[in-house]
Amino acid sequence: QLTVSLPVPSTSATAVSLSSSNAAILAVPATITIPAGSTQATVGLTITNPGGTPACVTIKARDAISSSNAIILILQGAAITNVVS
């Protein structure tokens, strides 16, 4: 799972666009919505990395105002072994 957070609650729902540097290995929803009054939303990740091979995938998030720092996930097969932000 991936949790996307805002620094402060918004007075209205906030749409956040997500992207993966390699959607064939790690897919994320194109958009999630953080509800009004909330600071975060959690979404599922789909990992398809057959053969147990190591991989590195970057996830980025962007709302209408700004973009986040990239999060780098280190994978061994379908398992996330490290997260670098």
mmCIF file of C-alpha atoms in Angstrom:
data_model
loop_
_atom_site.group_PDB
_atom_site.id
_atom_site.type_symbol
_atom_site.label_atom_id
_atom_site.label_comp_id
_atom_site.label_asym_id
_atom_site.label_seq_id
_atom_site.Cartn_x
_atom_site.Cartn_y
_atom_site.Cartn_z
ATOM 1 C CA GLN A 1 0.000 0.000 0.000
ATOM 2 C CA LEU A 2 0.965 3.601 -0.571
ATOM 3 C CA THR A 3 -0.163 6.496 1.622
ATOM 4 C CA VAL A 4 -0.290 9.947 0.007
ATOM 5 C CA SER A 5 -0.286 12.822 2.499
ATOM 6 C CA LEU A 6 -0.942 16.550 2.511
ATOM 7 C CA PRO A 7 0.824 18.823 5.022
ATOM 8 C CA VAL A 8 -2.520 20.267 6.234
ATOM 9 C CA PRO A 9 -6.153 19.259 5.706
ATOM 10 C CA SER A 10 -7.839 20.751 2.658
ATOM 11 C CA THR A 11 -11.292 22.335 2.809
ATOM 12 C CA SER A 12 -12.246 20.447 -0.361
ATOM 13 C CA ALA A 13 -11.403 17.060 -1.853
ATOM 14 C CA THR A 14 -7.928 17.028 -3.403
ATOM 15 C CA ALA A 15 -7.183 15.002 -6.532
ATOM 16 C CA VAL A 16 -3.628 13.667 -6.662
ATOM 17 C CA SER A 17 -2.094 12.202 -9.836
ATOM 18 C CA LEU A 18 0.288 9.277 -9.377
ATOM 19 C CA SER A 19 2.884 7.917 -11.772
ATOM 20 C CA SER A 20 5.260 4.963 -11.808
ATOM 21 C CA SER A 21 8.558 4.925 -13.677
ATOM 22 C CA ASN A 22 7.813 1.331 -14.729
ATOM 23 C CA ALA A 23 4.097 0.525 -14.701
ATOM 24 C CA ALA A 24 4.816 -2.947 -16.122
ATOM 25 C CA ILE A 25 6.486 -3.839 -12.808
ATOM 26 C CA LEU A 26 4.652 -1.600 -10.334
ATOM 27 C CA ALA A 27 1.274 -0.110 -11.249
ATOM 28 C CA VAL A 28 -0.390 2.690 -9.296
ATOM 29 C CA PRO A 29 -3.812 4.269 -9.834
ATOM 30 C CA ALA A 30 -3.613 7.282 -12.154
ATOM 31 C CA THR A 31 -5.498 9.456 -9.645
ATOM 32 C CA ILE A 32 -6.600 9.242 -6.039
ATOM 33 C CA THR A 33 -8.709 11.656 -4.020
ATOM 34 C CA ILE A 34 -7.889 12.839 -0.516
ATOM 35 C CA PRO A 35 -11.251 13.683 1.087
ATOM 36 C CA ALA A 36 -12.033 17.184 2.367
ATOM 37 C CA GLY A 37 -10.835 17.648 5.949
ATOM 38 C CA SER A 38 -8.345 14.780 5.660
ATOM 39 C CA THR A 39 -4.586 14.812 5.226
ATOM 40 C CA GLN A 40 -4.094 11.405 3.597
ATOM 41 C CA ALA A 41 -5.421 8.594 1.465
ATOM 42 C CA THR A 42 -4.084 5.069 1.030
ATOM 43 C CA VAL A 43 -4.091 3.127 -2.241
ATOM 44 C CA GLY A 44 -3.015 -0.342 -3.258
ATOM 45 C CA LEU A 45 -0.001 -1.093 -5.430
ATOM 46 C CA THR A 46 0.085 -3.828 -8.057
ATOM 47 C CA ILE A 47 3.505 -5.460 -8.284
ATOM 48 C CA THR A 48 4.195 -7.728 -11.251
ATOM 49 C CA ASN A 49 7.851 -8.692 -11.173
ATOM 50 C CA PRO A 50 8.137 -12.319 -12.279
ATOM 51 C CA GLY A 51 11.140 -14.468 -11.656
ATOM 52 C CA GLY A 52 12.149 -12.771 -8.417
ATOM 53 C CA THR A 53 14.408 -10.323 -10.223
ATOM 54 C CA PRO A 54 15.600 -7.176 -8.447
ATOM 55 C CA ALA A 55 14.084 -3.912 -9.687
ATOM 56 C CA CYS A 56 13.984 -0.223 -8.818
ATOM 57 C CA VAL A 57 10.796 1.810 -9.446
ATOM 58 C CA THR A 58 10.122 5.498 -8.792
ATOM 59 C CA ILE A 59 6.688 6.785 -7.783
ATOM 60 C CA LYS A 60 5.727 10.458 -8.054
ATOM 61 C CA ALA A 61 2.616 12.298 -6.862
ATOM 62 C CA ARG A 62 1.257 15.639 -8.059
ATOM 63 C CA ASP A 63 -1.769 17.708 -7.104
ATOM 64 C CA ALA A 64 -3.008 20.891 -8.807
ATOM 65 C CA ILE A 65 -0.478 23.023 -6.901
ATOM 66 C CA SER A 66 2.740 21.053 -6.516
ATOM 67 C CA SER A 67 4.540 17.753 -6.960
ATOM 68 C CA SER A 68 6.108 15.521 -4.333
ATOM 69 C CA ASN A 69 9.614 14.271 -3.942
ATOM 70 C CA ALA A 70 10.037 10.965 -5.721
ATOM 71 C CA ILE A 71 9.816 7.764 -3.709
ATOM 72 C CA ILE A 72 12.091 4.963 -4.873
ATOM 73 C CA LEU A 73 11.047 1.391 -4.165
ATOM 74 C CA ILE A 74 13.609 -1.392 -4.298
ATOM 75 C CA LEU A 75 11.975 -4.695 -5.204
ATOM 76 C CA GLN A 76 13.078 -8.301 -5.007
ATOM 77 C CA GLY A 77 10.470 -10.158 -6.976
ATOM 78 C CA ALA A 78 7.067 -9.000 -5.706
ATOM 79 C CA ALA A 79 8.434 -7.874 -2.326
ATOM 80 C CA ILE A 80 9.402 -4.300 -1.466
ATOM 81 C CA THR A 81 12.769 -4.601 0.275
ATOM 82 C CA ASN A 82 13.615 -0.910 0.717
ATOM 83 C CA VAL A 83 12.027 2.529 0.356
ATOM 84 C CA VAL A 84 14.111 5.633 -0.366
ATOM 85 C CA SER A 85 12.549 9.069 -0.200
#
